[in-house]
PQR file with spaces between the fields and no chain letter, atoms N, CA, C, O and H, PARSE charges and radii, in Angstrom:
ATOM       1  N    MET     1      26.859   72.118    6.675 -0.4000 1.5000
ATOM       2  CA   MET     1      26.458   71.441    7.885 -0.0000 2.0000
ATOM       3  C    MET     1      25.879   70.087    7.496  0.5500 1.7000
ATOM       4  O    MET     1      25.117   69.971    6.536 -0.5500 1.4000
ATOM       5  N    ILE     2      26.249   69.090    8.245 -0.4000 1.5000
ATOM       6  CA   ILE     2      25.800   67.729    7.980 -0.0000 2.0000
ATOM       7  C    ILE     2      25.101   67.195    9.223  0.5500 1.7000
ATOM       8  O    ILE     2      25.647   67.229   10.325 -0.5500 1.4000
ATOM       9  H    ILE     2      26.868   69.184    9.024  0.4000 1.0000
ATOM      10  N    TYR     3      23.871   66.696    9.021 -0.4000 1.5000
ATOM      11  CA   TYR     3      23.117   66.050   10.103 -0.0000 2.0000
ATOM      12  C    TYR     3      23.045   64.565    9.810  0.5500 1.7000
ATOM      13  O    TYR     3      22.788   64.158    8.677 -0.5500 1.4000
ATOM      14  H    TYR     3      23.428   66.668    8.125  0.4000 1.0000
ATOM      15  N    MET     4      23.277   63.741   10.851 -0.4000 1.5000
ATOM      16  CA   MET     4      23.212   62.293   10.689 -0.0000 2.0000
ATOM      17  C    MET     4      22.483   61.676   11.877  0.5500 1.7000
ATOM      18  O    MET     4      22.389   62.271   12.951 -0.5500 1.4000
ATOM      19  H    MET     4      23.486   64.071   11.772  0.4000 1.0000
ATOM      20  N    LEU     5      21.971   60.473   11.658 -0.4000 1.5000
ATOM      21  CA   LEU     5      21.226   59.743   12.683 -0.0000 2.0000
ATOM      22  C    LEU     5      21.655   58.289   12.661  0.5500 1.7000
ATOM      23  O    LEU     5      21.822   57.700   11.593 -0.5500 1.4000
ATOM      24  H    LEU     5      22.047   59.989   10.786  0.4000 1.0000
ATOM      25  N    HIS     6      21.834   57.708   13.843 -0.4000 1.5000
ATOM      26  CA   HIS     6      22.078   56.271   13.956 -0.0000 2.0000
ATOM      27  C    HIS     6      20.731   55.635   14.273  0.5500 1.7000
ATOM      28  O    HIS     6      20.169   55.860   15.345 -0.5500 1.4000
ATOM      29  H    HIS     6      21.698   58.186   14.711  0.4000 1.0000
ATOM      30  N    GLN     7      20.221   54.851   13.350 -0.4000 1.5000
ATOM      31  CA   GLN     7      18.860   54.318   13.447 -0.0000 2.0000
ATOM      32  C    GLN     7      18.632   53.462   14.701  0.5500 1.7000
ATOM      33  O    GLN     7      17.602   53.602   15.362 -0.5500 1.4000
ATOM      34  H    GLN     7      20.677   54.668   12.479  0.4000 1.0000
ATOM      35  N    SER     8      19.564   52.597   15.026 -0.4000 1.5000
ATOM      36  CA   SER     8      19.316   51.670   16.134 -0.0000 2.0000
ATOM      37  C    SER     8      19.501   52.320   17.507  0.5500 1.7000
ATOM      38  O    SER     8      18.783   51.972   18.444 -0.5500 1.4000
ATOM      39  H    SER     8      20.400   52.484   14.489  0.4000 1.0000
ATOM      40  N    THR     9      20.435   53.243   17.647 -0.4000 1.5000
ATOM      41  CA   THR     9      20.667   53.869   18.951 -0.0000 2.0000
ATOM      42  C    THR     9      19.951   55.204   19.110  0.5500 1.7000
ATOM      43  O    THR     9      19.904   55.756   20.209 -0.5500 1.4000
ATOM      44  H    THR     9      21.019   53.526   16.885  0.4000 1.0000
ATOM      45  N    LYS    10      19.394   55.726   18.020 -0.4000 1.5000
ATOM      46  CA   LYS    10      18.680   57.015   18.004 -0.0000 2.0000
ATOM      47  C    LYS    10      19.587   58.182   18.411  0.5500 1.7000
ATOM      48  O    LYS    10      19.110   59.185   18.942 -0.5500 1.4000
ATOM      49  H    LYS    10      19.432   55.278   17.127  0.4000 1.0000
ATOM      50  N    ARG    11      20.886   58.049   18.162 -0.4000 1.5000
ATOM      51  CA   ARG    11      21.827   59.144   18.417 -0.0000 2.0000
ATOM      52  C    ARG    11      21.880   60.044   17.185  0.5500 1.7000
ATOM      53  O    ARG    11      21.846   59.567   16.051 -0.5500 1.4000
ATOM      54  H    ARG    11      21.273   57.234   17.730  0.4000 1.0000
ATOM      55  N    THR    12      21.963   61.334   17.424 -0.4000 1.5000
ATOM      56  CA   THR    12      22.105   62.282   16.326 -0.0000 2.0000
ATOM      57  C    THR    12      23.530   62.831   16.329  0.5500 1.7000
ATOM      58  O    THR    12      24.208   62.844   17.356 -0.5500 1.4000
ATOM      59  H    THR    12      21.991   61.721   18.345  0.4000 1.0000
ATOM      60  N    TYR    13      23.959   63.277   15.162 -0.4000 1.5000
ATOM      61  CA   TYR    13      25.320   63.738   14.985 -0.0000 2.0000
ATOM      62  C    TYR    13      25.303   64.899   13.994  0.5500 1.7000
ATOM      63  O    TYR    13      24.628   64.838   12.966 -0.5500 1.4000
ATOM      64  H    TYR    13      23.408   63.266   14.328  0.4000 1.0000
ATOM      65  N    GLN    14      26.040   65.940   14.305 -0.4000 1.5000
ATOM      66  CA   GLN    14      26.097   67.116   13.445 -0.0000 2.0000
ATOM      67  C    GLN    14      27.552   67.565   13.340  0.5500 1.7000
ATOM      68  O    GLN    14      28.263   67.610   14.343 -0.5500 1.4000
ATOM      69  H    GLN    14      26.588   65.990   15.140  0.4000 1.0000
ATOM      70  N    ILE    15      27.993   67.897   12.133 -0.4000 1.5000
ATOM      71  CA   ILE    15      29.318   68.481   11.959 -0.0000 2.0000
ATOM      72  C    ILE    15      29.197   69.699   11.056  0.5500 1.7000
ATOM      73  O    ILE    15      28.423   69.711   10.099 -0.5500 1.4000
ATOM      74  H    ILE    15      27.415   67.861   11.318  0.4000 1.0000
ATOM      75  N    GLU    16      29.973   70.712   11.377 -0.4000 1.5000
ATOM      76  CA   GLU    16      29.971   71.926   10.584 -0.0000 2.0000
ATOM      77  C    GLU    16      31.320   72.626   10.705  0.5500 1.7000
ATOM      78  O    GLU    16      32.080   72.392   11.644 -0.5500 1.4000
ATOM      79  H    GLU    16      30.602   70.702   12.155  0.4000 1.0000
ATOM      80  N    ILE    17      31.594   73.480    9.740 -0.4000 1.5000
ATOM      81  CA   ILE    17      32.812   74.282    9.764 -0.0000 2.0000
ATOM      82  C    ILE    17      32.425   75.692   10.167  0.5500 1.7000
ATOM      83  O    ILE    17      31.514   76.286    9.590 -0.5500 1.4000
ATOM      84  H    ILE    17      30.976   73.669    8.976  0.4000 1.0000
ATOM      85  N    VAL    18      33.123   76.226   11.163 -0.4000 1.5000
ATOM      86  CA   VAL    18      32.839   77.574   11.672 -0.0000 2.0000
ATOM      87  C    VAL    18      34.160   78.309   11.885  0.5500 1.7000
ATOM      88  O    VAL    18      35.226   77.695   11.925 -0.5500 1.4000
ATOM      89  H    VAL    18      33.863   75.744   11.632  0.4000 1.0000
ATOM      90  N    GLN    19      34.073   79.625   12.020 -0.4000 1.5000
ATOM      91  CA   GLN    19      35.233   80.422   12.378 -0.0000 2.0000
ATOM      92  C    GLN    19      35.071   80.900   13.808  0.5500 1.7000
ATOM      93  O    GLN    19      33.973   81.264   14.229 -0.5500 1.4000
ATOM      94  H    GLN    19      33.207   80.124   11.987  0.4000 1.0000
ATOM      95  N    ASP    20      36.176   80.898   14.558 -0.4000 1.5000
ATOM      96  CA   ASP    20      36.107   81.381   15.923 -0.0000 2.0000
ATOM      97  C    ASP    20      36.379   82.886   15.971  0.5500 1.7000
ATOM      98  O    ASP    20      36.517   83.524   14.927 -0.5500 1.4000
ATOM      99  H    ASP    20      37.068   80.602   14.215  0.4000 1.0000
ATOM     100  N    LEU    21      36.456   83.445   17.154 -0.4000 1.5000
ATOM     101  CA   LEU    21      36.646   84.890   17.315 -0.0000 2.0000
ATOM     102  C    LEU    21      38.008   85.369   16.813  0.5500 1.7000
ATOM     103  O    LEU    21      38.195   86.562   16.576 -0.5500 1.4000
ATOM     104  H    LEU    21      36.344   82.927   18.002  0.4000 1.0000
ATOM     105  N    PHE    22      38.947   84.459   16.651 -0.4000 1.5000
ATOM     106  CA   PHE    22      40.285   84.812   16.190 -0.0000 2.0000
ATOM     107  C    PHE    22      40.485   84.494   14.709  0.5500 1.7000
ATOM     108  O    PHE    22      41.618   84.445   14.230 -0.5500 1.4000
ATOM     109  H    PHE    22      38.795   83.490   16.844  0.4000 1.0000
ATOM     110  N    ASP    23      39.381   84.277   13.984 -0.4000 1.5000
ATOM     111  CA   ASP    23      39.373   83.953   12.556 -0.0000 2.0000
ATOM     112  C    ASP    23      40.053   82.628   12.221  0.5500 1.7000
ATOM     113  O    ASP    23      40.499   82.427   11.091 -0.5500 1.4000
ATOM     114  H    ASP    23      38.461   84.317   14.374  0.4000 1.0000
ATOM     115  N    MET    24      40.133   81.741   13.181 -0.4000 1.5000
ATOM     116  CA   MET    24      40.651   80.396   12.918 -0.0000 2.0000
ATOM     117  C    MET    24      39.487   79.527   12.452  0.5500 1.7000
ATOM     118  O    MET    24      38.361   79.687   12.922 -0.5500 1.4000
ATOM     119  H    MET    24      39.771   81.905   14.099  0.4000 1.0000
ATOM     120  N    TRP    25      39.755   78.621   11.539 -0.4000 1.5000
ATOM     121  CA   TRP    25      38.735   77.693   11.074 -0.0000 2.0000
ATOM     122  C    TRP    25      38.663   76.516   12.028  0.5500 1.7000
ATOM     123  O    TRP    25      39.685   75.968   12.442 -0.5500 1.4000
ATOM     124  H    TRP    25      40.670   78.491   11.157  0.4000 1.0000
ATOM     125  N    CYS    26      37.433   76.132   12.372 -0.4000 1.5000
ATOM     126  CA   CYS    26      37.202   75.039   13.319 -0.0000 2.0000
ATOM     127  C    CYS    26      36.147   74.092   12.768  0.5500 1.7000
ATOM     128  O    CYS    26      35.263   74.487   12.008 -0.5500 1.4000
ATOM     129  H    CYS    26      36.603   76.577   12.036  0.4000 1.0000
ATOM     130  N    VAL    27      36.264   72.849   13.166 -0.4000 1.5000
ATOM     131  CA   VAL    27      35.211   71.870   12.892 -0.0000 2.0000
ATOM     132  C    VAL    27      34.487   71.642   14.208  0.5500 1.7000
ATOM     133  O    VAL    27      35.099   71.303   15.221 -0.5500 1.4000
ATOM     134  H    VAL    27      36.982   72.528   13.783  0.4000 1.0000
ATOM     135  N    ARG    28      33.186   71.833   14.177 -0.4000 1.5000
ATOM     136  CA   ARG    28      32.352   71.634   15.366 -0.0000 2.0000
ATOM     137  C    ARG    28      31.620   70.309   15.206  0.5500 1.7000
ATOM     138  O    ARG    28      30.974   70.054   14.189 -0.5500 1.4000
ATOM     139  H    ARG    28      32.689   72.109   13.355  0.4000 1.0000
ATOM     140  N    GLU    29      31.735   69.477   16.226 -0.4000 1.5000
ATOM     141  CA   GLU    29      31.130   68.150   16.227 -0.0000 2.0000
ATOM     142  C    GLU    29      30.161   68.065   17.404  0.5500 1.7000
ATOM     143  O    GLU    29      30.575   68.188   18.557 -0.5500 1.4000
ATOM     144  H    GLU    29      32.260   69.684   17.051  0.4000 1.0000
ATOM     145  N    VAL    30      28.889   67.857   17.127 -0.4000 1.5000
ATOM     146  CA   VAL    30      27.870   67.779   18.170 -0.0000 2.0000
ATOM     147  C    VAL    30      27.151   66.440   18.040  0.5500 1.7000
ATOM     148  O    VAL    30      26.639   66.098   16.974 -0.5500 1.4000
ATOM     149  H    VAL    30      28.552   67.757   16.191  0.4000 1.0000
ATOM     150  N    SER    31      27.119   65.692   19.136 -0.4000 1.5000
ATOM     151  CA   SER    31      26.359   64.446   19.139 -0.0000 2.0000
ATOM     152  C    SER    31      25.432   64.453   20.344  0.5500 1.7000
ATOM     153  O    SER    31      25.764   64.993   21.399 -0.5500 1.4000
ATOM     154  H    SER    31      27.535   65.970   20.001  0.4000 1.0000
ATOM     155  N    SER    32      24.277   63.850   20.172 -0.4000 1.5000
ATOM     156  CA   SER    32      23.312   63.816   21.271 -0.0000 2.0000
ATOM     157  C    SER    32      22.577   62.487   21.282  0.5500 1.7000
ATOM     158  O    SER    32      22.501   61.775   20.280 -0.5500 1.4000
ATOM     159  H    SER    32      24.007   63.411   19.315  0.4000 1.0000
ATOM     160  N    ASN    33      22.047   62.187   22.439 -0.4000 1.5000
ATOM     161  CA   ASN    33      21.297   60.969   22.649 -0.0000 2.0000
ATOM     162  C    ASN    33      19.849   61.367   22.922  0.5500 1.7000
ATOM     163  O    ASN    33      19.577   62.103   23.870 -0.5500 1.4000
ATOM     164  H    ASN    33      22.108   62.765   23.252  0.4000 1.0000
ATOM     165  N    SER    34      18.942   60.896   22.115 -0.4000 1.5000
ATOM     166  CA   SER    34      17.539   61.297   22.270 -0.0000 2.0000
ATOM     167  C    SER    34      16.880   60.687   23.498  0.5500 1.7000
ATOM     168  O    SER    34      15.832   61.162   23.934 -0.5500 1.4000
ATOM     169  H    SER    34      19.163   60.299   21.345  0.4000 1.0000
ATOM     170  N    VAL    35      17.473   59.651   24.058 -0.4000 1.5000
ATOM     171  CA   VAL    35      16.879   58.989   25.222 -0.0000 2.0000
ATOM     172  C    VAL    35      17.014   59.850   26.474  0.5500 1.7000
ATOM     173  O    VAL    35      16.025   60.093   27.166 -0.5500 1.4000
ATOM     174  H    VAL    35      18.324   59.265   23.703  0.4000 1.0000
ATOM     175  N    ASN    36      18.228   60.312   26.772 -0.4000 1.5000
ATOM     176  CA   ASN    36      18.417   61.084   27.997 -0.0000 2.0000
ATOM     177  C    ASN    36      18.911   62.506   27.731  0.5500 1.7000
ATOM     178  O    ASN    36      19.325   63.196   28.663 -0.5500 1.4000
ATOM     179  H    ASN    36      19.031   60.114   26.210  0.4000 1.0000
ATOM     180  N    GLN    37      18.874   62.950   26.480 -0.4000 1.5000
ATOM     181  CA   GLN    37      19.190   64.322   26.083 -0.0000 2.0000
ATOM     182  C    GLN    37      20.625   64.746   26.411  0.5500 1.7000
ATOM     183  O    GLN    37      20.878   65.937   26.596 -0.5500 1.4000
ATOM     184  H    GLN    37      18.537   62.390   25.723  0.4000 1.0000
ATOM     185  N    ARG    38      21.559   63.813   26.487 -0.4000 1.5000
ATOM     186  CA   ARG    38      22.965   64.160   26.712 -0.0000 2.0000
ATOM     187  C    ARG    38      23.554   64.706   25.419  0.5500 1.7000
ATOM     188  O    ARG    38      23.284   64.188   24.336 -0.5500 1.4000
ATOM     189  H    ARG    38      21.354   62.846   26.337  0.4000 1.0000
ATOM     190  N    VAL    39      24.353   65.748   25.540 -0.4000 1.5000
ATOM     191  CA   VAL    39      24.948   66.379   24.370 -0.0000 2.0000
ATOM     192  C    VAL    39      26.463   66.472   24.554  0.5500 1.7000
ATOM     193  O    VAL    39      26.955   66.830   25.625 -0.5500 1.4000
ATOM     194  H    VAL    39      24.572   66.169   26.420  0.4000 1.0000
ATOM     195  N    SER    40      27.178   66.145   23.497 -0.4000 1.5000
ATOM     196  CA   SER    40      28.627   66.303   23.467 -0.0000 2.0000
ATOM     197  C    SER    40      28.961   67.317   22.379  0.5500 1.7000
ATOM     198  O    SER    40      28.507   67.176   21.244 -0.5500 1.4000
ATOM     199  H    SER    40      26.778   65.855   22.628  0.4000 1.0000
ATOM     200  N    ASP    41      29.739   68.324   22.706 -0.4000 1.5000
ATOM     201  CA   ASP    41      30.079   69.401   21.777 -0.0000 2.0000
ATOM     202  C    ASP    41      31.602   69.541   21.748  0.5500 1.7000
ATOM     203  O    ASP    41      32.212   69.886   22.761 -0.5500 1.4000
ATOM     204  H    ASP    41      30.108   68.439   23.628  0.4000 1.0000
ATOM     205  N    LYS    42      32.219   69.276   20.592 -0.4000 1.5000
ATOM     206  CA   LYS    42      33.673   69.334   20.468 -0.0000 2.0000
ATOM     207  C    LYS    42      34.058   70.293   19.350  0.5500 1.7000
ATOM     208  O    LYS    42      33.359   70.406   18.344 -0.5500 1.4000
ATOM     209  H    LYS    42      31.723   68.996   19.769  0.4000 1.0000
ATOM     210  N    PHE    43      35.176   70.981   19.539 -0.4000 1.5000
ATOM     211  CA   PHE    43      35.729   71.863   18.517 -0.0000 2.0000
ATOM     212  C    PHE    43      37.150   71.404   18.194  0.5500 1.7000
ATOM     213  O    PHE    43      37.932   71.081   19.088 -0.5500 1.4000
ATOM     214  H    PHE    43      35.744   70.890   20.357  0.4000 1.0000
ATOM     215  N    TYR    44      37.464   71.381   16.906 -0.4000 1.5000
ATOM     216  CA   TYR    44      38.809   71.055   16.445 -0.0000 2.0000
ATOM     217  C    TYR    44      39.334   72.251   15.654  0.5500 1.7000
ATOM     218  O    TYR    44      38.759   72.603   14.624 -0.5500 1.4000
ATOM     219  H    TYR    44      36.828   71.642   16.180  0.4000 1.0000
ATOM     220  N    SER    45      40.408   72.879   16.114 -0.4000 1.5000
ATOM     221  CA   SER    45      41.001   74.010   15.410 -0.0000 2.0000
ATOM     222  C    SER    45      41.831   73.498   14.240  0.5500 1.7000
ATOM     223  O    SER    45      42.515   72.480   14.346 -0.5500 1.4000
ATOM     224  H    SER    45      40.875   72.593   16.951  0.4000 1.0000
ATOM     225  N    CYS    46      41.761   74.219   13.123 -0.4000 1.5000
ATOM     226  CA   CYS    46      42.469   73.818   11.909 -0.0000 2.0000
ATOM     227  C    CYS    46      43.301   74.974   11.380  0.5500 1.7000
ATOM     228  O    CYS    46      43.001   76.137   11.650 -0.5500 1.4000
ATOM     229  H    CYS    46      41.205   75.046   13.038  0.4000 1.0000
ATOM     230  N    GLU    47      44.340   74.658   10.632 -0.4000 1.5000
ATOM     231  CA   GLU    47      45.246   75.661   10.089 -0.0000 2.0000
ATOM     232  C    GLU    47      44.621   76.481    8.974  0.5500 1.7000
ATOM     233  O    GLU    47      44.965   77.649    8.792 -0.5500 1.4000
ATOM     234  H    GLU    47      44.584   73.713   10.412  0.4000 1.0000
ATOM     235  N    SER    48      43.702   75.875    8.222 -0.4000 1.5000
ATOM     236  CA   SER    48      43.073   76.561    7.090 -0.0000 2.0000
ATOM     237  C    SER    48      41.691   75.970    6.838  0.5500 1.7000
ATOM     238  O    SER    48      41.312   74.960    7.432 -0.5500 1.4000
ATOM     239  H    SER    48      43.423   74.926    8.369  0.4000 1.0000
ATOM     240  N    LYS    49      40.955   76.611    5.956 -0.4000 1.5000
ATOM     241  CA   LYS    49      39.625   76.108    5.621 -0.0000 2.0000
ATOM     242  C    LYS    49      39.723   74.765    4.898  0.5500 1.7000
ATOM     243  O    LYS    49      38.862   73.903    5.072 -0.5500 1.4000
ATOM     244  H    LYS    49      41.263   77.431    5.473  0.4000 1.0000
ATOM     245  N    GLU    50      40.750   74.587    4.102 -0.4000 1.5000
ATOM     246  CA   GLU    50      40.942   73.327    3.382 -0.0000 2.0000
ATOM     247  C    GLU    50      41.192   72.175    4.353  0.5500 1.7000
ATOM     248  O    GLU    50      40.667   71.078    4.166 -0.5500 1.4000
ATOM     249  H    GLU    50      41.449   75.287    3.961  0.4000 1.0000
ATOM     250  N    VAL    51      41.981   72.420    5.375 -0.4000 1.5000
ATOM     251  CA   VAL    51      42.242   71.396    6.395 -0.0000 2.0000
ATOM     252  C    VAL    51      40.953   71.084    7.153  0.5500 1.7000
ATOM     253  O    VAL    51      40.689   69.924    7.472 -0.5500 1.4000
ATOM     254  H    VAL    51      42.408   73.312    5.527  0.4000 1.0000
ATOM     255  N    ALA    52      40.151   72.104    7.442 -0.4000 1.5000
ATOM     256  CA   ALA    52      38.869   71.902    8.122 -0.0000 2.0000
ATOM     257  C    ALA    52      37.918   71.080    7.256  0.5500 1.7000
ATOM     258  O    ALA    52      37.218   70.204    7.763 -0.5500 1.4000
ATOM     259  H    ALA    52      40.366   73.046    7.182  0.4000 1.0000
ATOM     260  N    ASN    53      37.892   71.359    5.952 -0.4000 1.5000
ATOM     261  CA   ASN    53      37.051   70.576    5.044 -0.0000 2.0000
ATOM     262  C    ASN    53      37.466   69.114    5.030  0.5500 1.7000
ATOM     263  O    ASN    53      36.614   68.226    5.039 -0.5500 1.4000
ATOM     264  H    ASN    53      38.461   72.071    5.540  0.4000 1.0000
ATOM     265  N    ARG    54      38.758   68.859    5.007 -0.4000 1.5000
ATOM     266  CA   ARG    54      39.252   67.484    4.981 -0.0000 2.0000
ATOM     267  C    ARG    54      38.911   66.755    6.287  0.5500 1.7000
ATOM     268  O    ARG    54      38.521   65.588    6.266 -0.5500 1.4000
ATOM     269  H    ARG    54      39.450   69.580    5.000  0.4000 1.0000
ATOM     270  N    LEU    55      39.058   67.444    7.414 -0.4000 1.5000
ATOM     271  CA   LEU    55      38.714   66.847    8.703 -0.0000 2.0000
ATOM     272  C    LEU    55      37.219   66.528    8.772  0.5500 1.7000
ATOM     273  O    LEU    55      36.830   65.459    9.241 -0.5500 1.4000
ATOM     274  H    LEU    55      39.374   68.393    7.431  0.4000 1.0000
ATOM     275  N    MET    56      36.384   67.460    8.301 -0.4000 1.5000
ATOM     276  CA   MET    56      34.945   67.222    8.309 -0.0000 2.0000
ATOM     277  C    MET    56      34.599   66.014    7.435  0.5500 1.7000
ATOM     278  O    MET    56      33.762   65.194    7.812 -0.5500 1.4000
ATOM     279  H    MET    56      36.700   68.329    7.920  0.4000 1.0000
ATOM     280  N    PHE    57      35.231   65.906    6.286 -0.4000 1.5000
ATOM     281  CA   PHE    57      35.000   64.772    5.403 -0.0000 2.0000
ATOM     282  C    PHE    57      35.415   63.466    6.079  0.5500 1.7000
ATOM     283  O    PHE    57      34.691   62.473    6.000 -0.5500 1.4000
ATOM     284  H    PHE    57      35.910   66.573    5.979  0.4000 1.0000
ATOM     285  N    ASP    58      36.572   63.457    6.743 -0.4000 1.5000
ATOM     286  CA   ASP    58      37.039   62.257    7.431 -0.0000 2.0000
ATOM     287  C    ASP    58      36.101   61.841    8.564  0.5500 1.7000
ATOM     288  O    ASP    58      35.826   60.654    8.741 -0.5500 1.4000
ATOM     289  H    ASP    58      37.160   64.263    6.807  0.4000 1.0000
ATOM     290  N    LEU    59      35.609   62.825    9.335 -0.4000 1.5000
ATOM     291  CA   LEU    59      34.654   62.524   10.408 -0.0000 2.0000
ATOM     292  C    LEU    59      33.347   61.976    9.844  0.5500 1.7000
ATOM     293  O    LEU    59      32.758   61.059   10.416 -0.5500 1.4000
ATOM     294  H    LEU    59      35.833   63.789    9.191  0.4000 1.0000
ATOM     295  N    GLU    60      32.899   62.531    8.734 -0.4000 1.5000
ATOM     296  CA   GLU    60      31.662   62.065    8.094 -0.0000 2.0000
ATOM     297  C    GLU    60      31.795   60.615    7.641  0.5500 1.7000
ATOM     298  O    GLU    60      30.895   59.808    7.873 -0.5500 1.4000
ATOM     299  H    GLU    60      33.378   63.276    8.269  0.4000 1.0000
ATOM     300  N    ILE    61      32.907   60.281    6.999 -0.4000 1.5000
ATOM     301  CA   ILE    61      33.137   58.910    6.536 -0.0000 2.0000
ATOM     302  C    ILE    61      33.179   57.943    7.717  0.5500 1.7000
ATOM     303  O    ILE    61      32.612   56.853    7.651 -0.5500 1.4000
ATOM     304  H    ILE    61      33.638   60.937    6.811  0.4000 1.0000
ATOM     305  N    LYS    62      33.846   58.339    8.787 -0.4000 1.5000
ATOM     306  CA   LYS    62      33.936   57.490    9.985 -0.0000 2.0000
ATOM     307  C    LYS    62      32.553   57.191   10.556  0.5500 1.7000
ATOM     308  O    LYS    62      32.264   56.052   10.923 -0.5500 1.4000
ATOM     309  H    LYS    62      34.307   59.225    8.840  0.4000 1.0000
ATOM     310  N    LYS    63      31.699   58.212   10.632 -0.4000 1.5000
ATOM     311  CA   LYS    63      30.353   58.012   11.180 -0.0000 2.0000
ATOM     312  C    LYS    63      29.493   57.165   10.252  0.5500 1.7000
ATOM     313  O    LYS    63      28.715   56.336   10.722 -0.5500 1.4000
ATOM     314  H    LYS    63      31.934   59.138   10.334  0.4000 1.0000
ATOM     315  N    ARG    64      29.621   57.361    8.935 -0.4000 1.5000
ATOM     316  CA   ARG    64      28.840   56.551    7.993 -0.0000 2.0000
ATOM     317  C    ARG    64      29.218   55.079    8.096  0.5500 1.7000
ATOM     318  O    ARG    64      28.355   54.209    7.981 -0.5500 1.4000
ATOM     319  H    ARG    64      30.254   58.035    8.554  0.4000 1.0000
ATOM     320  N    LYS    65      30.507   54.791    8.312 -0.4000 1.5000
ATOM     321  CA   LYS    65      30.954   53.408    8.454 -0.0000 2.0000
ATOM     322  C    LYS    65      30.423   52.771    9.730  0.5500 1.7000
ATOM     323  O    LYS    65      30.274   51.552    9.801 -0.5500 1.4000
ATOM     324  H    LYS    65      31.209   55.497    8.405  0.4000 1.0000
ATOM     325  N    SER    66      30.137   53.595   10.742 -0.4000 1.5000
ATOM     326  CA   SER    66      29.617   53.056   12.002 -0.0000 2.0000
ATOM     327  C    SER    66      28.095   52.991   12.049  0.5500 1.7000
ATOM     328  O    SER    66      27.528   52.669   13.092 -0.5500 1.4000
ATOM     329  H    SER    66      30.258   54.586   10.684  0.4000 1.0000
ATOM     330  N    GLY    67      27.419   53.293   10.933 -0.4000 1.5000
ATOM     331  CA   GLY    67      25.974   53.080   10.868 -0.0000 2.0000
ATOM     332  C    GLY    67      25.123   54.334   10.819  0.5500 1.7000
ATOM     333  O    GLY    67      23.897   54.223   10.803 -0.5500 1.4000
ATOM     334  H    GLY    67      27.880   53.555   10.085  0.4000 1.0000
ATOM     335  N    TYR    68      25.703   55.504   10.795 -0.4000 1.5000
ATOM     336  CA   TYR    68      24.920   56.745   10.720 -0.0000 2.0000
ATOM     337  C    TYR    68      24.451   56.976    9.282  0.5500 1.7000
ATOM     338  O    TYR    68      25.162   56.663    8.327 -0.5500 1.4000
ATOM     339  H    TYR    68      26.699   55.594   10.808  0.4000 1.0000
ATOM     340  N    VAL    69      23.259   57.522    9.145 -0.4000 1.5000
ATOM     341  CA   VAL    69      22.696   57.885    7.847 -0.0000 2.0000
ATOM     342  C    VAL    69      22.347   59.367    7.857  0.5500 1.7000
ATOM     343  O    VAL    69      22.186   59.965    8.921 -0.5500 1.4000
ATOM     344  H    VAL    69      22.682   57.777    9.920  0.4000 1.0000
ATOM     345  N    TYR    70      22.231   59.950    6.686 -0.4000 1.5000
ATOM     346  CA   TYR    70      21.941   61.369    6.585 -0.0000 2.0000
ATOM     347  C    TYR    70      20.517   61.670    7.034  0.5500 1.7000
ATOM     348  O    TYR    70      19.593   60.892    6.796 -0.5500 1.4000
ATOM     349  H    TYR    70      22.361   59.464    5.822  0.4000 1.0000
ATOM     350  N    LEU    71      20.365   62.809    7.683 -0.4000 1.5000
ATOM     351  CA   LEU    71      19.081   63.235    8.209 -0.0000 2.0000
ATOM     352  C    LEU    71      18.796   64.625    7.670  0.5500 1.7000
ATOM     353  O    LEU    71      19.614   65.528    7.843 -0.5500 1.4000
ATOM     354  H    LEU    71      21.116   63.441    7.876  0.4000 1.0000
ATOM     355  N    ASP    72      17.662   64.817    7.024 -0.4000 1.5000
ATOM     356  CA   ASP    72      17.274   66.138    6.543 -0.0000 2.0000
ATOM     357  C    ASP    72      16.698   66.936    7.693  0.5500 1.7000
ATOM     358  O    ASP    72      15.828   66.464    8.425 -0.5500 1.4000
ATOM     359  H    ASP    72      16.997   64.083    6.884  0.4000 1.0000
ATOM     360  N    ASP    73      17.203   68.172    7.842 -0.4000 1.5000
ATOM     361  CA   ASP    73      16.708   69.006    8.926 -0.0000 2.0000
ATOM     362  C    ASP    73      16.588   70.436    8.468  0.5500 1.7000
ATOM     363  O    ASP    73      16.184   71.301    9.245 -0.5500 1.4000
ATOM     364  H    ASP    73      17.910   68.555    7.248  0.4000 1.0000
């Protein structure tokens, strides 16, 4: 599980790999805004755990390029 924070907008971002009820691997992406407590929760189904790991890595890189930093939680 990866927690990230955008310093200037105070948005938080979390990504993790989970399995659904059908044993499919999914990447869960949760972002929230600390100002008005809005939450966005997305799931991406993947063919395998390796594909899910690659997707999570790609999402992490994208967020880091847009200004997010790691947050210990």
